[in-house]
mmCIF file of C-alpha atoms in Angstrom:
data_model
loop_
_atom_site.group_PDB
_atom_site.id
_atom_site.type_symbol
_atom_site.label_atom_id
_atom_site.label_comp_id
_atom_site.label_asym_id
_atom_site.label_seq_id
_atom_site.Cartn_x
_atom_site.Cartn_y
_atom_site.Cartn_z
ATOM 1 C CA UNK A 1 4.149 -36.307 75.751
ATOM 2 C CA UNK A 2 0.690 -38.593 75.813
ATOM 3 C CA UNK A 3 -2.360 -36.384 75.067
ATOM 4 C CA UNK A 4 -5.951 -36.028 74.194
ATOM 5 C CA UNK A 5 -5.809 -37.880 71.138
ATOM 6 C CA UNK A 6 -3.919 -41.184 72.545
ATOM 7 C CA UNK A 7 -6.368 -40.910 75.077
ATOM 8 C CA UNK A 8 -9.366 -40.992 72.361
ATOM 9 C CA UNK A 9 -7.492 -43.680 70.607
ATOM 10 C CA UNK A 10 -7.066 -46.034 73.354
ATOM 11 C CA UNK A 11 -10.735 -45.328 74.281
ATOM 12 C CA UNK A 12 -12.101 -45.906 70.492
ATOM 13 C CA UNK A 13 -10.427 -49.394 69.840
ATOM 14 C CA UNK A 14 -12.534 -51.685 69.033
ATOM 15 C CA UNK A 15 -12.615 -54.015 71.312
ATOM 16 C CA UNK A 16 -11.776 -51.831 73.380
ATOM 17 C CA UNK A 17 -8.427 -53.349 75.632
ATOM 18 C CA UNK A 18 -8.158 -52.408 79.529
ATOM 19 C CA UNK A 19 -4.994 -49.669 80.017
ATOM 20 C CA UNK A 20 -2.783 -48.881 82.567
ATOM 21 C CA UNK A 21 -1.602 -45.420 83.055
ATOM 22 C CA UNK A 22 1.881 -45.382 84.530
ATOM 23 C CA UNK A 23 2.965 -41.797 86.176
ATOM 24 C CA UNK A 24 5.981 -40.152 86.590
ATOM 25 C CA UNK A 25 6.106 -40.986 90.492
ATOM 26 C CA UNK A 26 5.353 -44.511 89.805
ATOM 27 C CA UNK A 27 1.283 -44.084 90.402
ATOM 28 C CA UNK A 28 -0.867 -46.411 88.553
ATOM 29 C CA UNK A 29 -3.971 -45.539 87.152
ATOM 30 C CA UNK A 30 -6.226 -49.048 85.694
ATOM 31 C CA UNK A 31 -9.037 -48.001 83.367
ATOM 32 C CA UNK A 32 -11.669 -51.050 82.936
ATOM 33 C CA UNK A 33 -13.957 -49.269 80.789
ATOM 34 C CA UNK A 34 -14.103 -46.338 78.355
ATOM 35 C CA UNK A 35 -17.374 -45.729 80.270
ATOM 36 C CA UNK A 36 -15.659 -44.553 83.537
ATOM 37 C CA UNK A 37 -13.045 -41.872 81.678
ATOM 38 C CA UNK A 38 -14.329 -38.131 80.878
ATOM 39 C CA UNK A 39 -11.049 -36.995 79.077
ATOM 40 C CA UNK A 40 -10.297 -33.453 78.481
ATOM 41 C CA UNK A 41 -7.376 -31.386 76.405
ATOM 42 C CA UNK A 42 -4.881 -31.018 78.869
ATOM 43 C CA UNK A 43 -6.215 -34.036 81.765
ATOM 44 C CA UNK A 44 -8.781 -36.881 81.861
ATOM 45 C CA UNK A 45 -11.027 -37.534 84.991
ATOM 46 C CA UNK A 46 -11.077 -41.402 85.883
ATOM 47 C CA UNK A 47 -13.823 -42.953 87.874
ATOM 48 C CA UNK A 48 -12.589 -45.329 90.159
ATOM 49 C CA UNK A 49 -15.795 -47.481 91.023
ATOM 50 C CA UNK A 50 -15.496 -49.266 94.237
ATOM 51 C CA UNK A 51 -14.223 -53.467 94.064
ATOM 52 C CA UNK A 52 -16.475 -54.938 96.054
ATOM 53 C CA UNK A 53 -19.520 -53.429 94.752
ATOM 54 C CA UNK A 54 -21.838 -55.773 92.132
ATOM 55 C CA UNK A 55 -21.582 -52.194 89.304
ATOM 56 C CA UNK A 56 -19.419 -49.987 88.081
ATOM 57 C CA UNK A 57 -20.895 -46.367 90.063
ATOM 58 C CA UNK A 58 -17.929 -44.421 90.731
ATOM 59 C CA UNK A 59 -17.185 -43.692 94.426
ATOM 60 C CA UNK A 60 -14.081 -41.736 93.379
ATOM 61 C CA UNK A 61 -12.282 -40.522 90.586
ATOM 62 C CA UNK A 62 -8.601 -39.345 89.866
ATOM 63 C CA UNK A 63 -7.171 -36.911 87.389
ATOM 64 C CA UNK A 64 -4.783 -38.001 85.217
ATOM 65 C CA UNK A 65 -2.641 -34.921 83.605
ATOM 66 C CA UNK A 66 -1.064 -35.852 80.487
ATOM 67 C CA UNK A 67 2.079 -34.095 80.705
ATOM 68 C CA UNK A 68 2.484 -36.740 84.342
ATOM 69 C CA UNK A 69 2.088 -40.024 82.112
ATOM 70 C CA UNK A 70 5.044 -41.740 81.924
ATOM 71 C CA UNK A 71 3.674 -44.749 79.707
ATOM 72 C CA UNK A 72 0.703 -46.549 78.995
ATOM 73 C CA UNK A 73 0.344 -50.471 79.467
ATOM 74 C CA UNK A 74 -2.499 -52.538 78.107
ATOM 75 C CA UNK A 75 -3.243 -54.705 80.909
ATOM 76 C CA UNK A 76 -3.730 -58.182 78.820
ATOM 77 C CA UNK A 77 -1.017 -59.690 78.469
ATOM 78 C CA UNK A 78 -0.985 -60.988 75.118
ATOM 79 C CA UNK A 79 -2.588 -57.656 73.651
ATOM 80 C CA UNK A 80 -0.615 -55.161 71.612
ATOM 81 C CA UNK A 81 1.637 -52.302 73.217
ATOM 82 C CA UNK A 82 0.951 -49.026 72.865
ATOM 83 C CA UNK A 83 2.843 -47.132 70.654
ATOM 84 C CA UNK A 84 3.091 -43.259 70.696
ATOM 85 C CA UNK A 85 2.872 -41.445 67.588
ATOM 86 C CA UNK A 86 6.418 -40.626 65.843
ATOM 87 C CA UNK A 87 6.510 -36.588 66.386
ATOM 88 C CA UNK A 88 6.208 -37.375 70.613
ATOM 89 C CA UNK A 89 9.491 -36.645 72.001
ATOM 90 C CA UNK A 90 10.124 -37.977 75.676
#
């Protein structure tokens, strides 16, 4: 199962890569910037800033509970898949 540490992970690399969380009901959750995540042990708040507006301010936000992640995608194309950590059982 993803958790708090994946999260940090994904959030530390340098530079850091745009992520897609994928659900278990097929909800996607982008994440643009490390800026606009507050992650916790057992769920991470996203801020979902609004498209059309010149910053990123959140308008919104979503929470993302590990145990409901499905998979992660990075959202370049040509960047590096993320790979769980070998004791994470599906």
């Amino acid at each position: 199962m993803f958790n708090a540490n994946e999260l940090l992970a994904l959030l530390n690399a340098r530079p850091f890569l745009p992520f897609r969380f994928v659900m278990r009901d097929g909800t996607e959750v982008e994440v643009n910037s490390r800026r606009l995540v507050m992650p916790g042990r057992q769920f991470a708040l996203i801020g979902l800033p609004d498209p059309a507006a010149p910053d990123d301010l959140v308008d919104w936000y979503i929470t993302v509970w590990y145990g409901l992640v499905a998979r992660v995608d990075q959202m370049q194309p040509d960047a590096p898949l993320f790979v769980r950590s070998p004791d994470i059982t599906s």
